[in-house]
CSV table of C-alpha atoms and ligand atoms in Angstrom, one decimal:
chain,number,residue,atom,x,y,z
Z,1,MET,CA,78.4,54.2,142.3
Z,2,PRO,CA,76.4,56.4,144.7
Z,3,THR,CA,77.7,59.8,145.7
Z,4,TYR,CA,77.8,60.8,149.4
Z,5,ILE,CA,78.5,64.4,150.4
Z,6,VAL,CA,79.1,65.3,154.1
Z,7,LEU,CA,78.5,69.0,154.9
Z,8,LEU,CA,80.8,69.8,157.8
Z,9,GLY,CA,80.7,73.0,159.9
Z,10,PRO,CA,79.6,74.6,163.1
Z,11,PRO,CA,75.9,75.3,164.0
Z,12,GLY,CA,74.6,78.3,162.1
Z,13,VAL,CA,77.2,78.4,159.4
Z,14,GLY,CA,74.7,77.7,156.6
Z,15,LYS,CA,74.8,73.9,156.1
Z,16,GLY,CA,71.0,73.5,155.9
Z,17,THR,CA,70.6,76.5,153.6
Z,18,GLN,CA,73.2,75.2,151.2
Z,19,ALA,CA,72.0,71.6,151.4
Z,20,GLU,CA,68.6,72.7,150.1
Z,21,ILE,CA,70.1,74.5,147.1
Z,22,ILE,CA,72.7,71.8,146.3
Z,23,ALA,CA,70.1,69.0,146.6
Z,24,GLU,CA,68.2,70.7,143.8
Z,25,SER,CA,71.2,71.0,141.5
Z,26,THR,CA,72.7,67.5,142.2
Z,27,GLY,CA,69.4,65.6,142.5
Z,28,LEU,CA,70.7,64.1,145.8
Z,29,PRO,CA,68.3,64.0,148.8
Z,30,HIS,CA,69.0,66.3,151.7
Z,31,VAL,CA,69.4,64.2,154.8
Z,32,SER,CA,69.5,66.3,157.9
Z,33,SER,CA,69.9,64.5,161.3
Z,34,GLY,CA,68.5,67.6,163.1
Z,35,ASP,CA,65.4,67.6,160.8
Z,36,LEU,CA,64.9,63.9,161.4
Z,37,PHE,CA,65.0,64.3,165.2
Z,38,ARG,CA,62.6,67.3,165.0
Z,39,GLU,CA,60.2,65.2,162.9
Z,40,ASN,CA,60.3,62.5,165.6
Z,41,ILE,CA,59.6,65.1,168.2
Z,42,LYS,CA,56.6,66.4,166.3
Z,43,ASN,CA,55.3,62.8,165.9
Z,44,LYS,CA,55.9,62.1,169.6
Z,45,THR,CA,57.8,58.9,168.9
Z,46,ASP,CA,60.0,57.3,171.6
Z,47,LEU,CA,63.1,58.4,169.7
Z,48,GLY,CA,61.7,62.0,169.6
Z,49,LYS,CA,61.2,61.9,173.4
Z,50,LEU,CA,64.7,60.7,174.0
Z,51,ALA,CA,66.3,63.1,171.5
Z,52,GLN,CA,64.4,66.1,172.9
Z,53,SER,CA,66.0,65.9,176.3
Z,54,PHE,CA,69.5,66.2,174.8
Z,55,MET,CA,68.6,68.8,172.2
Z,56,ASN,CA,67.0,71.1,174.7
Z,57,LYS,CA,70.3,71.3,176.6
Z,58,GLY,CA,72.3,71.7,173.4
Z,59,ASP,CA,74.0,68.3,173.8
Z,60,LEU,CA,74.4,65.6,171.2
Z,61,VAL,CA,71.9,62.7,171.1
Z,62,PRO,CA,73.7,59.4,171.9
Z,63,ASP,CA,75.6,57.9,168.9
Z,64,ASP,CA,73.8,54.5,168.9
Z,65,VAL,CA,70.3,56.0,168.3
Z,66,THR,CA,71.6,58.6,165.9
Z,67,ILE,CA,73.4,56.1,163.8
Z,68,SER,CA,70.4,53.7,163.6
Z,69,MET,CA,68.2,56.6,162.6
Z,70,ILE,CA,70.6,57.5,159.7
Z,71,ARG,CA,71.0,53.9,158.7
Z,72,GLU,CA,67.2,53.6,158.3
Z,73,ARG,CA,67.1,56.9,156.3
Z,74,LEU,CA,69.9,56.0,153.9
Z,75,SER,CA,68.3,52.7,153.2
Z,76,ARG,CA,65.2,54.3,151.7
Z,77,PRO,CA,64.9,54.1,147.9
Z,78,ASP,CA,65.4,57.9,147.3
Z,79,CYS,CA,69.0,57.5,148.6
Z,80,LEU,CA,69.9,54.9,145.9
Z,81,ASN,CA,72.2,57.3,144.1
Z,82,GLY,CA,73.6,58.7,147.4
Z,83,ALA,CA,72.8,61.6,149.7
Z,84,LEU,CA,73.8,65.0,150.9
Z,85,LEU,CA,74.4,64.6,154.7
Z,86,ASP,CA,73.8,67.7,156.9
Z,87,GLY,CA,74.6,67.5,160.6
Z,88,PHE,CA,75.8,63.9,160.4
Z,89,PRO,CA,78.4,62.7,161.3
Z,90,ARG,CA,79.1,64.8,164.4
Z,91,THR,CA,81.5,62.5,166.3
Z,92,VAL,CA,84.4,60.3,165.3
Z,93,VAL,CA,82.3,57.2,166.3
Z,94,GLN,CA,79.6,58.4,163.9
Z,95,ALA,CA,82.1,58.9,161.1
Z,96,ASP,CA,83.5,55.4,161.5
Z,97,SER,CA,80.0,53.9,161.5
Z,98,LEU,CA,79.1,55.9,158.4
Z,99,ALA,CA,82.2,54.5,156.6
Z,100,GLY,CA,81.1,51.0,157.5
Z,101,LEU,CA,77.5,51.6,156.5
Z,102,LEU,CA,78.4,53.1,153.1
Z,103,THR,CA,80.4,50.0,152.2
Z,104,GLU,CA,77.2,48.1,152.6
Z,105,PHE,CA,75.7,50.4,150.0
Z,106,GLU,CA,78.8,49.9,147.8
Z,107,GLY,CA,79.7,53.6,148.3
Z,108,LYS,CA,81.9,55.9,150.4
Z,109,VAL,CA,82.1,59.5,151.4
Z,110,ASN,CA,83.2,61.3,148.3
Z,111,PHE,CA,83.3,65.0,149.3
Z,112,VAL,CA,83.5,66.8,152.7
Z,113,PRO,CA,83.0,70.6,152.2
Z,114,TYR,CA,84.0,72.2,155.5
Z,115,ILE,CA,82.2,75.5,155.9
Z,116,THR,CA,83.5,78.0,158.5
Z,117,ALA,CA,82.7,81.4,159.9
Z,118,SER,CA,83.6,83.3,163.1
Z,119,GLU,CA,81.8,82.7,166.3
Z,120,THR,CA,80.2,86.1,166.2
Z,121,THR,CA,78.8,85.4,162.8
Z,122,LEU,CA,77.4,82.0,164.0
Z,123,ILE,CA,75.6,83.6,167.0
Z,124,GLU,CA,74.2,86.3,164.8
Z,125,ARG,CA,72.9,83.8,162.3
Z,126,LEU,CA,71.4,81.5,164.9
Z,127,SER,CA,69.7,84.2,166.8
Z,128,GLY,CA,68.0,85.6,163.6
Z,129,ARG,CA,67.0,82.1,162.2
Z,130,TRP,CA,63.4,81.4,161.5
Z,131,THR,CA,62.4,77.8,160.7
Z,132,CYS,CA,59.3,76.5,158.9
Z,133,LYS,CA,57.0,74.2,160.9
Z,134,ALA,CA,56.1,71.9,158.0
Z,135,GLN,CA,59.5,71.1,156.4
Z,136,GLY,CA,62.2,72.9,158.3
Z,137,HIS,CA,63.0,75.5,155.5
Z,138,VAL,CA,65.2,78.2,157.0
Z,139,PHE,CA,65.2,82.0,156.7
Z,140,HIS,CA,67.0,84.8,158.5
Z,141,GLU,CA,65.3,88.0,159.6
Z,142,LYS,CA,68.0,90.1,158.2
Z,143,TYR,CA,70.1,88.1,155.7
Z,144,ASN,CA,67.4,85.9,154.1
Z,145,PRO,CA,64.0,87.3,155.0
Z,146,PRO,CA,60.8,85.6,153.9
Z,147,LYS,CA,58.7,87.6,151.5
Z,148,LYS,CA,55.9,87.8,154.2
Z,149,PRO,CA,57.1,87.9,157.8
Z,150,GLY,CA,56.3,84.7,159.8
Z,151,VAL,CA,55.4,82.7,156.6
Z,152,CYS,CA,57.5,80.2,154.7
Z,153,ASP,CA,58.0,81.3,151.0
Z,154,ILE,CA,58.2,77.6,149.9
Z,155,ASP,CA,55.2,75.9,151.5
Z,156,GLY,CA,53.3,78.7,153.2
Z,157,SER,CA,53.6,77.2,156.7
Z,158,GLN,CA,54.2,79.2,159.9
Z,159,LEU,CA,57.8,80.1,160.8
Z,160,TYR,CA,59.1,79.7,164.4
Z,161,GLN,CA,62.3,80.3,166.4
Z,162,ARG,CA,63.8,77.0,167.6
Z,163,ASP,CA,64.1,76.6,171.3
Z,164,ASP,CA,67.7,75.6,171.0
Z,165,ASP,CA,68.5,78.9,169.1
Z,166,LYS,CA,68.2,80.8,172.5
Z,167,ALA,CA,71.4,82.4,173.5
Z,168,GLU,CA,72.4,80.0,176.4
Z,169,THR,CA,71.8,76.9,174.3
Z,170,VAL,CA,73.6,78.4,171.3
Z,171,THR,CA,76.7,78.9,173.4
Z,172,ARG,CA,76.6,75.3,174.6
Z,173,ARG,CA,76.1,74.0,171.1
Z,174,ILE,CA,79.1,75.8,169.8
Z,175,GLN,CA,81.1,74.4,172.7
Z,176,VAL,CA,79.9,70.9,171.9
Z,177,TYR,CA,80.8,71.4,168.3
Z,178,PHE,CA,84.4,72.4,169.2
Z,179,SER,CA,84.9,69.5,171.6
Z,180,GLN,CA,83.1,66.6,169.8
Z,181,THR,CA,82.7,67.5,166.1
Z,182,ALA,CA,85.8,69.6,165.2
Z,183,PRO,CA,88.0,66.4,165.4
Z,184,LEU,CA,86.3,65.4,162.1
Z,185,ILE,CA,88.2,68.2,160.3
Z,186,ALA,CA,91.5,66.4,160.8
Z,187,TYR,CA,89.8,63.0,160.3
Z,188,TYR,CA,88.5,63.9,156.8
Z,189,ARG,CA,91.5,66.1,155.9
Z,190,ALA,CA,93.7,63.0,156.5
Z,191,LEU,CA,91.6,61.1,154.1
Z,192,GLY,CA,92.1,63.8,151.4
Z,193,LEU,CA,88.3,64.5,151.3
Z,194,LEU,CA,88.1,67.9,152.9
Z,195,SER,CA,87.6,71.2,151.0
Z,196,ASP,CA,87.7,74.5,153.0
Z,197,ILE,CA,84.8,76.9,152.2
Z,198,ASP,CA,84.5,80.4,153.5
Z,199,GLY,CA,81.0,80.5,155.1
Z,200,ALA,CA,81.2,84.2,155.9
Z,201,GLN,CA,80.4,85.1,152.3
Z,202,SER,CA,76.9,85.6,150.9
Z,203,ILE,CA,74.6,82.6,150.4
Z,204,GLU,CA,75.1,82.8,146.6
Z,205,LYS,CA,78.9,83.0,146.8
Z,206,VAL,CA,79.1,80.0,149.2
Z,207,THR,CA,76.9,78.0,146.8
Z,208,ALA,CA,79.2,78.9,143.9
Z,209,ASP,CA,82.3,77.7,145.9
Z,210,LEU,CA,80.5,74.5,146.9
Z,211,LEU,CA,79.5,73.7,143.3
Z,212,ALA,CA,83.1,74.3,142.2
Z,213,VAL,CA,84.3,71.7,144.8
Z,214,LEU,CA,81.7,69.2,143.7
Z,215,ARG,CA,82.6,69.6,140.0
Z,216,ASN,CA,86.2,68.5,140.7
S,1,ADP,P1,73.1,75.3,159.8
S,1,ADP,O1,72.3,74.3,159.1
S,1,ADP,O2,74.6,75.2,159.5
S,1,ADP,O3,72.9,75.4,161.3
S,1,ADP,P2,71.4,77.3,158.5
S,1,ADP,O4,71.5,77.0,157.1
S,1,ADP,O5,70.2,76.9,159.3
S,1,ADP,O6,72.8,76.8,159.3
S,1,ADP,O7,71.7,78.9,158.6
S,1,ADP,C1,71.6,79.6,159.9
S,1,ADP,C2,71.0,80.9,159.7
S,1,ADP,O8,71.9,81.8,158.9
S,1,ADP,C3,69.7,80.9,158.9
S,1,ADP,O9,68.9,81.9,159.5
S,1,ADP,C4,70.1,81.2,157.5
S,1,ADP,O10,69.0,81.9,156.8
S,1,ADP,C5,71.3,82.2,157.7
S,1,ADP,N1,72.3,82.0,156.6
S,1,ADP,C6,72.7,80.9,156.0
S,1,ADP,N2,73.8,81.1,155.2
S,1,ADP,C7,74.0,82.5,155.2
S,1,ADP,C8,74.9,83.4,154.6
S,1,ADP,N3,75.8,82.9,153.7
S,1,ADP,N4,74.9,84.7,154.9
S,1,ADP,C9,74.0,85.1,155.8
S,1,ADP,N5,73.1,84.4,156.5
S,1,ADP,C10,73.1,83.0,156.2
S,2,ADP,P1,72.3,73.1,163.6
S,2,ADP,O1,71.3,73.8,162.7
S,2,ADP,O2,72.8,73.9,164.7
S,2,ADP,O3,73.5,72.5,162.9
S,2,ADP,P2,70.8,70.6,163.9
S,2,ADP,O4,69.5,70.9,163.4
S,2,ADP,O5,71.8,69.9,162.9
S,2,ADP,O6,71.5,72.0,164.4
S,2,ADP,O7,70.8,69.8,165.2
S,2,ADP,C1,70.0,70.2,166.3
S,2,ADP,C2,70.3,69.2,167.5
S,2,ADP,O8,70.0,67.9,167.1
S,2,ADP,C3,71.8,69.2,167.9
S,2,ADP,O9,72.1,70.2,168.8
S,2,ADP,C4,71.8,67.8,168.6
S,2,ADP,O10,71.2,67.8,169.9
S,2,ADP,C5,70.9,67.0,167.7
S,2,ADP,N1,71.7,66.3,166.6
S,2,ADP,C6,71.6,66.6,165.3
S,2,ADP,N2,72.4,65.8,164.6
S,2,ADP,C7,73.1,65.0,165.5
S,2,ADP,C8,74.1,64.0,165.4
S,2,ADP,N3,74.6,63.7,164.2
S,2,ADP,N4,74.5,63.5,166.6
S,2,ADP,C9,74.0,63.8,167.7
S,2,ADP,N5,73.0,64.7,167.9
S,2,ADP,C10,72.6,65.4,166.8
């Protein structure tokens, strides 16, 4: 049976950073809805144009287009054994759709690590985040600096600061998280799938806690 892991947590808590590390140790592909939208924006697709207008404001992209994008991604051959979902689902409607979709693949959500940190920590992490242009690898100017400033250690591409990591948009994204995504904590806890992880720890310690959850 395939294994699906949903990384849940507020913007900036470290989901993408951990997903990259865990993807390597589990062999599961890292599926990030935010990265998929940014790829569409870069390629100037219709979906990219639509998504950008919501992302610039810090709002969620509508459920229907988000769900069909994820459906297409999870149908690709590299997801045959499952996937590590980062940033999806973000609403109860998306979580219900995911459950339906995974039954088509004869699977289900197996683990939901819920990573938390204080709002001050989130804001500090987002404002110091540098993202790679080619593949979305992330660094932090203070906590996880690249070896050479402005250059991705992994693929050598240029690093940039995302438009939606500006202070006003960050505040809006955190608000949107509390109103639309936080209900998923109770949703997955009720299903017995949630594991609480302290995201205020170092990157290495968070990884160790995550791997311990996945081993059980
Ligand atoms: P998310 O995907 O949840 O939005 P990211 O993985 O992009 O979060 O991390 C946000 C920022 O915080 C990045 O700059 C990243 O390098 C940094 N970061 C991630 N985890 C930690 C950590 N445990 N301690 C300090 N900084 C971190
Ligand atoms: P973060 O690193 O803060 O967790 P993401 O890269 O996951 O941010 O998402 C960036 C933006 O893309 C979100 O603010 C939202 O506009 C859009 N987005 C990403 N995933 C979803 C989703 N599952 N549903 C709706 N919108 C999404």
